[in-house]
mmCIF file of C-alpha atoms and ligand atoms in Angstrom:
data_model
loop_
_atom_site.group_PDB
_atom_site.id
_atom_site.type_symbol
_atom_site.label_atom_id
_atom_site.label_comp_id
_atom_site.label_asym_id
_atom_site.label_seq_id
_atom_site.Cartn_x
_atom_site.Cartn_y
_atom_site.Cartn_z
ATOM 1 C CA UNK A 106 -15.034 3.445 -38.945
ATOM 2 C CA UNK A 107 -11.865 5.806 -38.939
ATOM 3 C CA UNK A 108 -13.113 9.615 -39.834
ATOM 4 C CA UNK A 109 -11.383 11.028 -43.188
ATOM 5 C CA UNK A 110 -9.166 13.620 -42.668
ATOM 6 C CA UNK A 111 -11.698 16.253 -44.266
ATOM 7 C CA UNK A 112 -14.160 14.990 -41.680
ATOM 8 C CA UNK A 113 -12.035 15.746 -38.872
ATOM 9 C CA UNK A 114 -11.750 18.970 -40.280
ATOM 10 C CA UNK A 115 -15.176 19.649 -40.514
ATOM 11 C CA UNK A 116 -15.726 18.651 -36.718
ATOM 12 C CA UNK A 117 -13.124 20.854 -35.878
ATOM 13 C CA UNK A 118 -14.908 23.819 -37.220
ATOM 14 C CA UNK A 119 -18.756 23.427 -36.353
ATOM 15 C CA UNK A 120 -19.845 27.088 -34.823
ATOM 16 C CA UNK A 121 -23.544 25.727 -34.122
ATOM 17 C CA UNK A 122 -23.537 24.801 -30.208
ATOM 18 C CA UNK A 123 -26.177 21.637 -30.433
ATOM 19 C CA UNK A 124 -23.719 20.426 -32.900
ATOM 20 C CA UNK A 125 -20.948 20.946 -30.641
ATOM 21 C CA UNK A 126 -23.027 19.520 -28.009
ATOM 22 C CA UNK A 127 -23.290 16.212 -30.593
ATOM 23 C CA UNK A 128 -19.932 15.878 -30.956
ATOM 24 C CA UNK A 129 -19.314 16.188 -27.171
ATOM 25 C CA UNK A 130 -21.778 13.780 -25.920
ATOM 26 C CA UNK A 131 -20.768 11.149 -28.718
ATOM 27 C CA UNK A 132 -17.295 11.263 -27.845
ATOM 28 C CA UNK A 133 -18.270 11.289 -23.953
ATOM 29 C CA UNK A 134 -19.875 7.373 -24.817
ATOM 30 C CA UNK A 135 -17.166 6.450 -26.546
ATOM 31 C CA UNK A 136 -14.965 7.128 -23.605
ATOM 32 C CA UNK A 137 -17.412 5.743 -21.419
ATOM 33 C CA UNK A 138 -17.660 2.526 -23.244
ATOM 34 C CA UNK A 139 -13.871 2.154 -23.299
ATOM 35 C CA UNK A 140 -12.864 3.656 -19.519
ATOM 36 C CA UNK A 141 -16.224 4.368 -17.856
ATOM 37 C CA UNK A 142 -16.650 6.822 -15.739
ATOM 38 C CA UNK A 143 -13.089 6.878 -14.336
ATOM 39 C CA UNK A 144 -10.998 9.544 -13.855
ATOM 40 C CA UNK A 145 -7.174 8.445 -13.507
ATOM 41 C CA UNK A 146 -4.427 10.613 -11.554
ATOM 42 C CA UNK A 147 -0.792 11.616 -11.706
ATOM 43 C CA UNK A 148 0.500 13.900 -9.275
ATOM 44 C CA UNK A 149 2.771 16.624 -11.572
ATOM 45 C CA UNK A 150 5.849 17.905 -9.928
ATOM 46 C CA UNK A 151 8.145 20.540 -11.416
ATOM 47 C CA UNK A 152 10.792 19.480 -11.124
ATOM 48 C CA UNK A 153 12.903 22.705 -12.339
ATOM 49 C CA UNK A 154 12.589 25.676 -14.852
ATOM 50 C CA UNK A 155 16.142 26.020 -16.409
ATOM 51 C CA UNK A 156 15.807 25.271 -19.897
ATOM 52 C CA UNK A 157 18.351 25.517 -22.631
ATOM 53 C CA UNK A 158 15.928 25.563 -25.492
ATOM 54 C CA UNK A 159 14.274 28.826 -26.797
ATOM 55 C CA UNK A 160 10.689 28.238 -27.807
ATOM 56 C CA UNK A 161 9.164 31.471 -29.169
ATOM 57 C CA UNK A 162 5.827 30.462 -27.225
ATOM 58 C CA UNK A 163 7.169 29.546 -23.651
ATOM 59 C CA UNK A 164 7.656 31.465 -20.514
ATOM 60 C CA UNK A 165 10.399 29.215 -19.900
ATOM 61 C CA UNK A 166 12.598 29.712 -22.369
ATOM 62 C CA UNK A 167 16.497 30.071 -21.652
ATOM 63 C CA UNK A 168 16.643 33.991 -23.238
ATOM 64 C CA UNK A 169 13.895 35.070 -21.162
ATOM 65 C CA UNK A 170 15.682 36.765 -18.368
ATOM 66 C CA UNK A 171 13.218 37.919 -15.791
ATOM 67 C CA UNK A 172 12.640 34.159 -14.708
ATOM 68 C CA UNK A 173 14.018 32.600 -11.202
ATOM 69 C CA UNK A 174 15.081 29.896 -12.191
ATOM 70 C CA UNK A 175 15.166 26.814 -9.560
ATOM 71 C CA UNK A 176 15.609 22.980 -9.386
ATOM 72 C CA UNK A 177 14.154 21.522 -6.571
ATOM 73 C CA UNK A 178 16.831 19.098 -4.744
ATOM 74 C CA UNK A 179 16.182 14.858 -5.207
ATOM 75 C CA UNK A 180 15.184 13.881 -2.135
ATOM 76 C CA UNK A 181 12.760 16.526 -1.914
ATOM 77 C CA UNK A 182 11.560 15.572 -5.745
ATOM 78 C CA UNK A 183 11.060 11.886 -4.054
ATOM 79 C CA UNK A 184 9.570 13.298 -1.373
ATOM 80 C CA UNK A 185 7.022 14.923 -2.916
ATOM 81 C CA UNK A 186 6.707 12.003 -5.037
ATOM 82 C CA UNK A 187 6.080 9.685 -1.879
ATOM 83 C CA UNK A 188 3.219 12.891 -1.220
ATOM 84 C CA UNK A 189 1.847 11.398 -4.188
ATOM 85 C CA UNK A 190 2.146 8.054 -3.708
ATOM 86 C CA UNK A 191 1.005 7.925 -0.031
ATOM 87 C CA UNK A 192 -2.446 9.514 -1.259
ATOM 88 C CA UNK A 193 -2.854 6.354 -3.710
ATOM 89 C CA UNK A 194 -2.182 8.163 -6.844
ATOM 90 C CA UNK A 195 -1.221 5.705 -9.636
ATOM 91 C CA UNK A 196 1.313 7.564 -11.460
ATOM 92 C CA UNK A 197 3.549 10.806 -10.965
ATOM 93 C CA UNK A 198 4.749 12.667 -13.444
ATOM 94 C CA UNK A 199 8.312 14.771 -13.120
ATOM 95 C CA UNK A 200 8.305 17.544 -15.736
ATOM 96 C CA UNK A 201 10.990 20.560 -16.116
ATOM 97 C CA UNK A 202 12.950 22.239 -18.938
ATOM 98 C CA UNK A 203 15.030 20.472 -21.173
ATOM 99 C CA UNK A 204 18.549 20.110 -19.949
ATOM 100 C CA UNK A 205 20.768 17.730 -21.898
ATOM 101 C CA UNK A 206 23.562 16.930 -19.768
ATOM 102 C CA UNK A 207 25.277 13.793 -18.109
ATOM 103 C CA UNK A 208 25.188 15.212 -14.940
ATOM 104 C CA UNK A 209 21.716 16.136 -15.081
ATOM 105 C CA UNK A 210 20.710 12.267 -16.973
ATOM 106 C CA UNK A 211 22.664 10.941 -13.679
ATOM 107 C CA UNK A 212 20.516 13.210 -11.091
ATOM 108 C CA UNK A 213 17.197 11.595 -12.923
ATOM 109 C CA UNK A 214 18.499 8.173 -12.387
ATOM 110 C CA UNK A 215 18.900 8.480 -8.773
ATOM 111 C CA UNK A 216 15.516 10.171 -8.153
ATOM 112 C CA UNK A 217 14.003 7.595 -10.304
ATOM 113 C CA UNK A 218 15.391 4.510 -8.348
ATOM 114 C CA UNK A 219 14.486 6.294 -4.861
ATOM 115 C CA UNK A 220 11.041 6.091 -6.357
ATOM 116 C CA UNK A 221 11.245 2.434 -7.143
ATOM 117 C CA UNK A 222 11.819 1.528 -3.932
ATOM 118 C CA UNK A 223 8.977 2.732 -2.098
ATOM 119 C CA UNK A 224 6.680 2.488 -5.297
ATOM 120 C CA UNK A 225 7.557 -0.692 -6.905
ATOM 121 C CA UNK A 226 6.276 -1.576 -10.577
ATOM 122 C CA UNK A 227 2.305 -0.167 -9.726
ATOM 123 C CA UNK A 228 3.332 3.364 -9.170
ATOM 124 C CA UNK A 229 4.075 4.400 -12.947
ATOM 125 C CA UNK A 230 6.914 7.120 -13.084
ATOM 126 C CA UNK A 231 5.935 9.665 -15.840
ATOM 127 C CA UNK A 232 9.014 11.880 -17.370
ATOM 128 C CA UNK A 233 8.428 15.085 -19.426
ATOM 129 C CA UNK A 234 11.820 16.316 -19.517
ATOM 130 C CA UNK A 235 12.617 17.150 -23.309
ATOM 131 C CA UNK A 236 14.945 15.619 -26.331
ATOM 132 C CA UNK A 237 17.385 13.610 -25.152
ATOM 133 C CA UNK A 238 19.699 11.065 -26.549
ATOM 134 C CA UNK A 239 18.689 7.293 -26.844
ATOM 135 C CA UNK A 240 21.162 6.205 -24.235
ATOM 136 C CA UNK A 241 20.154 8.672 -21.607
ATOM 137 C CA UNK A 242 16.138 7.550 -22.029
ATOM 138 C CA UNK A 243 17.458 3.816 -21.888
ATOM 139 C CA UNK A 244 19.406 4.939 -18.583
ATOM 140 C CA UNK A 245 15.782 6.082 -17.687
ATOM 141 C CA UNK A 246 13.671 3.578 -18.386
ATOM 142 C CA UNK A 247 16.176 0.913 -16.818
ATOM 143 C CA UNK A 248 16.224 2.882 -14.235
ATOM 144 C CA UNK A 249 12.366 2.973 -13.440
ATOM 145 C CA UNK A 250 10.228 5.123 -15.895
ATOM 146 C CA UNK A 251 7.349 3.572 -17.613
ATOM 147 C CA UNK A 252 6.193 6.856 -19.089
ATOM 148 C CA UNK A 253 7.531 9.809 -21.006
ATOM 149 C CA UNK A 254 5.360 13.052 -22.610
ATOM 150 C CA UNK A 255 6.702 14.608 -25.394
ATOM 151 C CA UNK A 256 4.912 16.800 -27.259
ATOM 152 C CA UNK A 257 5.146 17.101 -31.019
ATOM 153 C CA UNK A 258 3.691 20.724 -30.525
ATOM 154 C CA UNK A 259 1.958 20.466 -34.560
ATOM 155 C CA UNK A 260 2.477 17.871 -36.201
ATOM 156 C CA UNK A 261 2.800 20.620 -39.380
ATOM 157 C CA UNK A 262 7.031 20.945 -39.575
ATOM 158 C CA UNK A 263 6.335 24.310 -41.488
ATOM 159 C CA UNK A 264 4.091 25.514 -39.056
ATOM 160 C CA UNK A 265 6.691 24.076 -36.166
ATOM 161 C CA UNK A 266 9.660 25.884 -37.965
ATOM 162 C CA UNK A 267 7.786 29.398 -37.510
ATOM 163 C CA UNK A 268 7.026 28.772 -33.546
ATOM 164 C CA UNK A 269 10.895 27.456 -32.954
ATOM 165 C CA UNK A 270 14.362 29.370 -33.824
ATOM 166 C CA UNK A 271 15.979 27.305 -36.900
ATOM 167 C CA UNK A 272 18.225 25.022 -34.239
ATOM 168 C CA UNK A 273 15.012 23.482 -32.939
ATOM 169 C CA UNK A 274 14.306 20.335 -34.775
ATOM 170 C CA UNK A 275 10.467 19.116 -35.876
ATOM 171 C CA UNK A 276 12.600 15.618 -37.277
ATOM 172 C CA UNK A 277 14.477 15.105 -34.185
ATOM 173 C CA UNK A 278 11.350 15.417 -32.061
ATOM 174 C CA UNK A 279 9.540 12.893 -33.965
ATOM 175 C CA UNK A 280 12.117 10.769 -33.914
ATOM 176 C CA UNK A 281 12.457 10.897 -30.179
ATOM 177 C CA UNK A 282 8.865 9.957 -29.874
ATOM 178 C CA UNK A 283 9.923 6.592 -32.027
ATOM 179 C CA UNK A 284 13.117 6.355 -29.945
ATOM 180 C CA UNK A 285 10.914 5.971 -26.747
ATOM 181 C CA UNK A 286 8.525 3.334 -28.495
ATOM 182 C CA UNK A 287 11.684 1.298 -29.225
ATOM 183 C CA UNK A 288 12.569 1.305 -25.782
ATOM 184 C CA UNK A 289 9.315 -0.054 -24.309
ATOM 185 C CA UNK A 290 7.784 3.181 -22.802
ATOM 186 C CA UNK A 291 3.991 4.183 -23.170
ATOM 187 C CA UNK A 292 4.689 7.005 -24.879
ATOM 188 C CA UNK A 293 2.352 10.519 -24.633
ATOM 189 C CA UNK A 294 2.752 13.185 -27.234
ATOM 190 C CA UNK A 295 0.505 16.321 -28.044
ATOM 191 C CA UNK A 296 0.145 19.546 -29.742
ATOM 192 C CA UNK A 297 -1.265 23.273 -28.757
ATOM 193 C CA UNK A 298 -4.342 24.255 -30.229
ATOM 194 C CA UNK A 299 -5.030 28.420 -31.713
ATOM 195 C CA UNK A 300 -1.817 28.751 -32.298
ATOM 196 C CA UNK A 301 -1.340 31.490 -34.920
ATOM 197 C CA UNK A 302 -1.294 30.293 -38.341
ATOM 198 C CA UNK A 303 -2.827 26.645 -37.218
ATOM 199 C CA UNK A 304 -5.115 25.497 -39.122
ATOM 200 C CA UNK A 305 -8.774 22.995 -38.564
ATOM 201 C CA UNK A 306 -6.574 21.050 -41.091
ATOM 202 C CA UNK A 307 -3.728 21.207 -39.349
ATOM 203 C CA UNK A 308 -5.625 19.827 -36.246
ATOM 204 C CA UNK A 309 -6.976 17.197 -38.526
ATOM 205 C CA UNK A 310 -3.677 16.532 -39.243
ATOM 206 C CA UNK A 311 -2.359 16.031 -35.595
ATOM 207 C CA UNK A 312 -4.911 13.602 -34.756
ATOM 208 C CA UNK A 313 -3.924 11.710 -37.835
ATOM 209 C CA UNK A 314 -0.001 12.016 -36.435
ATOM 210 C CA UNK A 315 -1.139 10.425 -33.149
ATOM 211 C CA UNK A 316 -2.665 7.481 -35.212
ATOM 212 C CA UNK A 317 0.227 7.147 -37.244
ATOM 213 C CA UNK A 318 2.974 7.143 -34.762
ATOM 214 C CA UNK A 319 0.665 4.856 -32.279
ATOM 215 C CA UNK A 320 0.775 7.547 -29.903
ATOM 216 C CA UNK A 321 -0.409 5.789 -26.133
ATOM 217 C CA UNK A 322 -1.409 9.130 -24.166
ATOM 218 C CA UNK A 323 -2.546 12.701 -25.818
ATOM 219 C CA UNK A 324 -1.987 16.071 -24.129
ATOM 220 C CA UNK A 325 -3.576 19.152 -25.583
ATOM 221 C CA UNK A 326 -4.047 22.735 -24.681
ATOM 222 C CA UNK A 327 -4.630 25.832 -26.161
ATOM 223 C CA UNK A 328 -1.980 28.231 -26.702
ATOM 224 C CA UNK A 329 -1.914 31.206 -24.491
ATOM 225 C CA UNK A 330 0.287 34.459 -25.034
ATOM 226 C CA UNK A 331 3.164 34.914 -22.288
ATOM 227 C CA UNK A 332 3.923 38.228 -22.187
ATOM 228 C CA UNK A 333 7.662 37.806 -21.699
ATOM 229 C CA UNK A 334 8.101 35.423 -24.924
ATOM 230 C CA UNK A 335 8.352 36.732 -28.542
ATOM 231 C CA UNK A 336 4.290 35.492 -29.065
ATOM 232 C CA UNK A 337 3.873 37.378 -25.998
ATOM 233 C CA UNK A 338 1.820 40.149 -27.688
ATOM 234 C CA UNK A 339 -0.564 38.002 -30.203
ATOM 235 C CA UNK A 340 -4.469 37.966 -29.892
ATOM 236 C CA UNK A 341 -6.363 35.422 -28.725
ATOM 237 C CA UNK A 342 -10.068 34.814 -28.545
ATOM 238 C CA UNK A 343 -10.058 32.860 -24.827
ATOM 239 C CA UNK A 344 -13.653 31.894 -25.748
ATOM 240 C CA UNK A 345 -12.106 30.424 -28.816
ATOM 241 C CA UNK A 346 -9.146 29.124 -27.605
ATOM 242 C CA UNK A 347 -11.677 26.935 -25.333
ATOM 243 C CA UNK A 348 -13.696 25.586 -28.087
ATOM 244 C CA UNK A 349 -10.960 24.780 -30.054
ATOM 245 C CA UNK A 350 -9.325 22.884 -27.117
ATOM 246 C CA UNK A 351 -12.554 21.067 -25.783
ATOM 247 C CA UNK A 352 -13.083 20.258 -29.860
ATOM 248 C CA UNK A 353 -10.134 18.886 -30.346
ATOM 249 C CA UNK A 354 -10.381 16.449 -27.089
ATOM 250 C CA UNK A 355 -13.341 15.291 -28.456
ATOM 251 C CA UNK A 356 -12.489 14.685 -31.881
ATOM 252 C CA UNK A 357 -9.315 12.749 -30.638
ATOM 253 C CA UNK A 358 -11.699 10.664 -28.291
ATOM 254 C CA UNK A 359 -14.591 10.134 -31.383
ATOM 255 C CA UNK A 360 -11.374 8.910 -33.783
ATOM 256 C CA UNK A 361 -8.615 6.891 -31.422
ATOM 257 C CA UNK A 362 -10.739 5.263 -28.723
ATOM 258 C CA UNK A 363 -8.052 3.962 -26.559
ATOM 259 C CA UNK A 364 -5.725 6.302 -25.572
ATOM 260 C CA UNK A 365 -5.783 8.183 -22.533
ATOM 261 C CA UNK A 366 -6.156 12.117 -23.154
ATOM 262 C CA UNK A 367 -5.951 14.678 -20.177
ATOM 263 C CA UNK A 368 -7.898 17.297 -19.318
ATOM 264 C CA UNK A 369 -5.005 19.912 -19.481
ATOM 265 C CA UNK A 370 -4.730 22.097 -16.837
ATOM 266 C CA UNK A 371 -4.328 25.395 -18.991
ATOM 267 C CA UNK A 372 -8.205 24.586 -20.292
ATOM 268 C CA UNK A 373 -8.812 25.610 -16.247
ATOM 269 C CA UNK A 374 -7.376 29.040 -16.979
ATOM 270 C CA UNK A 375 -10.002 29.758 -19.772
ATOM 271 C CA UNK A 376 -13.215 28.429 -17.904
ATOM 272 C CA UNK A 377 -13.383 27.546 -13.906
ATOM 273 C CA UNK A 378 -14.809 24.219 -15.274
ATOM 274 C CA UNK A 379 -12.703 23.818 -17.700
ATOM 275 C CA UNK A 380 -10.580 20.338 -16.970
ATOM 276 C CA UNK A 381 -14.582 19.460 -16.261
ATOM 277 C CA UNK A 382 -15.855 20.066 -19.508
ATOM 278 C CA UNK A 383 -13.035 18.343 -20.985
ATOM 279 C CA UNK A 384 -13.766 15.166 -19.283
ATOM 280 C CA UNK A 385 -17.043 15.394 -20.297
ATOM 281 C CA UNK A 386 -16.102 15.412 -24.058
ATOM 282 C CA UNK A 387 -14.095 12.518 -23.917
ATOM 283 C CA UNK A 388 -10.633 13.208 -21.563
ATOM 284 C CA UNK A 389 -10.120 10.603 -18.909
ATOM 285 C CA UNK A 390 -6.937 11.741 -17.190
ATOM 286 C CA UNK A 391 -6.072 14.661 -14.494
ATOM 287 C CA UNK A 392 -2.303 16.016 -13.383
ATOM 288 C CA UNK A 393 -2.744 18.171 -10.049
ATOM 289 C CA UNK A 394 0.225 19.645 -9.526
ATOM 290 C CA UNK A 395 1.393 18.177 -6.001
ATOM 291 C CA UNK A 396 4.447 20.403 -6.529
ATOM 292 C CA UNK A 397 5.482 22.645 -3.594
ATOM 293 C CA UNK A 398 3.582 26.208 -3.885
ATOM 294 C CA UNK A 399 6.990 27.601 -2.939
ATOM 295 C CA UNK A 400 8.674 26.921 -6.792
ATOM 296 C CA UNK A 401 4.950 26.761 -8.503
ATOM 297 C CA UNK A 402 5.182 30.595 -9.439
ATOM 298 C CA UNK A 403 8.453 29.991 -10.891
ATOM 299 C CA UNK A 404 6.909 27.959 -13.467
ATOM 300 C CA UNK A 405 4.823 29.521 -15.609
ATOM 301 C CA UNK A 406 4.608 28.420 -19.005
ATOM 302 C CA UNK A 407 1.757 30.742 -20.155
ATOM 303 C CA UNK A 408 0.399 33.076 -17.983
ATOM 304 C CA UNK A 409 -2.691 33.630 -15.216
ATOM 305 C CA UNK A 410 -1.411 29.881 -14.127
ATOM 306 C CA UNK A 411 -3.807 28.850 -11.851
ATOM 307 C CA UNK A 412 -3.849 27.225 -8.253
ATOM 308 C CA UNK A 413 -0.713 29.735 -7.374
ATOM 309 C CA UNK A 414 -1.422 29.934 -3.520
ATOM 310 C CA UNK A 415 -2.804 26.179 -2.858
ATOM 311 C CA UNK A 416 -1.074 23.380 -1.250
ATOM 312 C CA UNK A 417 -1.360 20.001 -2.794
ATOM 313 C CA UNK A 418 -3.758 18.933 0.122
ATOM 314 C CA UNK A 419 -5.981 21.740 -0.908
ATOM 315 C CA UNK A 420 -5.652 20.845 -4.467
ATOM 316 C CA UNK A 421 -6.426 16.931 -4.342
ATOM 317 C CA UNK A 422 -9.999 18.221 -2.007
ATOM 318 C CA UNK A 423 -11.130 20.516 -4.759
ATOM 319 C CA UNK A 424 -9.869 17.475 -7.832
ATOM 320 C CA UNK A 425 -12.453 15.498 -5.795
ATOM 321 C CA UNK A 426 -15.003 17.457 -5.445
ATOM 322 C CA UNK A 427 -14.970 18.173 -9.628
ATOM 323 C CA UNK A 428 -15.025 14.690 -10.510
ATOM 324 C CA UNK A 429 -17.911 14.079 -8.398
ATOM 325 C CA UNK A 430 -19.648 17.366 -9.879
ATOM 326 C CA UNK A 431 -19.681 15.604 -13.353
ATOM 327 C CA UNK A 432 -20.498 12.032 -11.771
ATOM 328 C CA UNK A 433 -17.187 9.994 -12.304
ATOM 329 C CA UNK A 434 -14.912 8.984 -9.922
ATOM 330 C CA UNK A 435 -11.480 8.276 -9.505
ATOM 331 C CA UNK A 436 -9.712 5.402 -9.885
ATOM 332 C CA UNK A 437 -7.836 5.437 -6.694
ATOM 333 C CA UNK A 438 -4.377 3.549 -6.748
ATOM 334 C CA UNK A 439 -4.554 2.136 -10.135
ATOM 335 C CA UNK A 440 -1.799 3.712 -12.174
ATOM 336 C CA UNK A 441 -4.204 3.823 -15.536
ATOM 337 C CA UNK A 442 -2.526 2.186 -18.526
ATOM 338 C CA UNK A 443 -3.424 3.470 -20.951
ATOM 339 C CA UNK A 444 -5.596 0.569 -23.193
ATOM 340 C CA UNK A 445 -4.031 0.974 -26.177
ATOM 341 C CA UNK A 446 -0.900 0.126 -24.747
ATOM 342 C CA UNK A 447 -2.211 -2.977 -23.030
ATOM 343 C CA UNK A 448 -3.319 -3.532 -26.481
ATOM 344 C CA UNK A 449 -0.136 -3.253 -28.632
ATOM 345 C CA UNK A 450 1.601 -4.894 -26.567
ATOM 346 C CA UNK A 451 -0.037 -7.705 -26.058
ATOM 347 C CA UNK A 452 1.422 -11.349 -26.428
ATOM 348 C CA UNK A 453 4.736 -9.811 -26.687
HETATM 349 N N1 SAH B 603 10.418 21.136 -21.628
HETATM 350 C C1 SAH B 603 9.570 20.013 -21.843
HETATM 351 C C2 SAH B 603 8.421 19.927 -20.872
HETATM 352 C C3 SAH B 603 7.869 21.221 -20.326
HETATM 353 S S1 SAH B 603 6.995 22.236 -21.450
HETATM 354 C C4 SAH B 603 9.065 20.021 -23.272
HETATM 355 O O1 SAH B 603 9.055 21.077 -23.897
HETATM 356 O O2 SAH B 603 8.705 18.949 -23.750
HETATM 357 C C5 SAH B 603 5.429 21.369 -21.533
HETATM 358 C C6 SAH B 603 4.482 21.853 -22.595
HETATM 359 O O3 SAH B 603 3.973 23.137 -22.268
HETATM 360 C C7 SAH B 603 5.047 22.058 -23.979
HETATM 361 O O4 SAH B 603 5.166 20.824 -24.656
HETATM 362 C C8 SAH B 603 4.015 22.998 -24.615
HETATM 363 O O5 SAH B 603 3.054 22.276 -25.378
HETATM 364 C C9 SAH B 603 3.314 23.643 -23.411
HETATM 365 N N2 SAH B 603 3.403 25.111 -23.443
HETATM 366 C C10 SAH B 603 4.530 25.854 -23.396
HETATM 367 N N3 SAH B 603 4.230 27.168 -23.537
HETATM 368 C C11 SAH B 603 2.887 27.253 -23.693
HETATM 369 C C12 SAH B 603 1.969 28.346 -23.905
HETATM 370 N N4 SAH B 603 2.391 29.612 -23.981
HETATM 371 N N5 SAH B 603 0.655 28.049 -24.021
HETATM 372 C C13 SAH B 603 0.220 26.770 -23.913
HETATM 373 N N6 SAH B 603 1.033 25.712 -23.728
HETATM 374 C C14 SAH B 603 2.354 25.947 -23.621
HETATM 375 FE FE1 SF4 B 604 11.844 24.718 -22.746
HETATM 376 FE FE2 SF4 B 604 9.744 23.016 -22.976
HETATM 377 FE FE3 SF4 B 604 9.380 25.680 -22.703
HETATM 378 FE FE4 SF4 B 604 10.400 24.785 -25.006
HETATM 379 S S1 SF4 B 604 8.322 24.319 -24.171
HETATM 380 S S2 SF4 B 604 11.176 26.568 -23.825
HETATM 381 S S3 SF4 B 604 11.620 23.063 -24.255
HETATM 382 S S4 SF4 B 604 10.248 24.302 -21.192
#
């Protein structure tokens, strides 16, 4: 039975840890029941860190001028890609900042049909690379991409308004999110979590936006201050900002069954075990970054990134060797649909 939005609230805002530790383990059976005790992979490369948009929460953003900013060339995208690939990860994911040009829609076309053919339709191209126009994610998906992450940030456009300049559209970002649906992708949207001003109802709210807009694949994080962007200097409780995040996986997990959720990576910035505990309350998906350490510094959407100095062969030992801590295991090769899709989209 679906949780009221009240209820939601409530979970989101239990102190007592054995109730915490309730919600946690319930959520950890539903995911259990639904995935089992499967981990799935996508490698994450960075693709590049120019961005023209100006987020007031983002190291990233196009007025902060202290950035290097980079774009790695294609064939070293696809090769890192084929890194990937050859390890018998299902799925790569090709994130930057949001550039909205021809020239740049062209450049993702070519890497994504260099991908194609060495990874055929198993290896599931993920894109994270902003707003765009209908055509140009058309372009994309003809060209190869199953996948496309696009977070909705809140799903509260008054809240949104105060963490964007005015330019920066809540509507148009919802309606890209329907855009991609129309096109056939699985589509993976998200929100932060502690940002200032959010609300447990506002939380409630985003899980009910992920219902509503039959959202396939959920990515949440905490927010964390970057010093060089105009949030740069709020306060955070990190202890908090962990609850909160770990909370809201489960919650997501306890009220939408079949979707896949990640264990964010910026959850392994406030605890060691962070991405751990996350699994453990209900996330079934990991992105190690399998980008080369030489651009990973460059970037740095919040700060005290972690994993700086490690290669990608370092990074897929230690993914390992977490997975097994908790007693799941990885599913090796398989490029993890997410169910829900499967579901939807069944017998058409
Ligand atoms: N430019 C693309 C993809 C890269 S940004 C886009 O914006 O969609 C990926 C995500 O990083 C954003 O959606 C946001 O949720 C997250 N992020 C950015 N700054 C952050 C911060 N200071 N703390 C936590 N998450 C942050
Ligand atoms: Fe650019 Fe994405 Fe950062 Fe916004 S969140 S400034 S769009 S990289």
């Amino acid at each position: 039975m679906a949780l009221s939005r009240a209820d939601l609230a409530r979970l989101l805002s239990l102190e007592d840890p054995e109730a915490r530790a309730a919600l946690h383990a319930a959520a950890l059976a539903v995911k259990r029941r639904v995935t089992g005790p499967v981990v799935s992979l996508r490698g994450l490369v960075e693709i590049g860190n120019a961005c023209a948009k100006d987020c007031y929460y983002c190291g990233l953003r196009r007025s902060n001028g202290a950035v290097r900013r980079y774009r790695i060339p294609e064939e070293d995208v696809v090769r890192m890609a084929r890194w990937a690939f050859d390890r018998r990860f299902g799925s790569v994911v090709l994130q930057s900042g949001e550039i909205e040009s021809d020239e740049n829609a062209e450049r993702i076309v070519r890497i994504l049909r260099a991908i194609r053919a060495f990874g055929g339709e198993d290896f599931a191209v993920v894109l994270s690379l902003g707003e765009q126009r209908e055509e140009v994610y058309r372009a994309w998906r003809e060209a190869g991409a199953a996948r496309y992450l696009l977070r909705i940030e809140t799903s509260n456009p008054a809240l949104y308004r105060t963490l964007h300049p005015a330019d920066h559209s809540w509507e148009r970002r919802r309606d890209c999110l329907r855009a991609l649906r129309r096109l056939g992708y699985q589509v993976g949207s998200g929100v932060m979590v502690g940002l200032p001003g959010q609300t447990a109802d506002d939380l409630a709210g985003d899980i009910g936006f992920f219902a509503e807009e039959d959202i396939d694949m959920i990515g949440m994080g905490p927010f964390l201050p970057h010093g060089q962007t105009p949030l740069g200097s709020v306060a955070v409780d990190r202890a908090r900002q962990l609850r909160l995040g770990l909370d809201m996986v489960a919650a997501t997990r306890l009220q939408l069954h079949d979707r896949n959720i990640a264990a964010t990576t910026v959850l392994q910035v406030l605890a060691p075990d962070g991405r751990e505990q996350a699994l453990l309350a209900g996330a079934n998906v990991m992105m190690p970054n399998v980008t080369d350490n030489v651009f990973r510094r460059d970037y740095r959407l919040y700060e005290d990134k972690p994993c700086l100095e490690d290669t990608s062969d370092r990074c897929l030992g230690c993914i390992e060797r977490r997975v097994a801590s908790i007693g799941e295991r990885i599913a090796w090769g398989s490029p993890g649909t997410p169910p829900h899709y499967l579901r939807r989209t069944a017998g058409s």
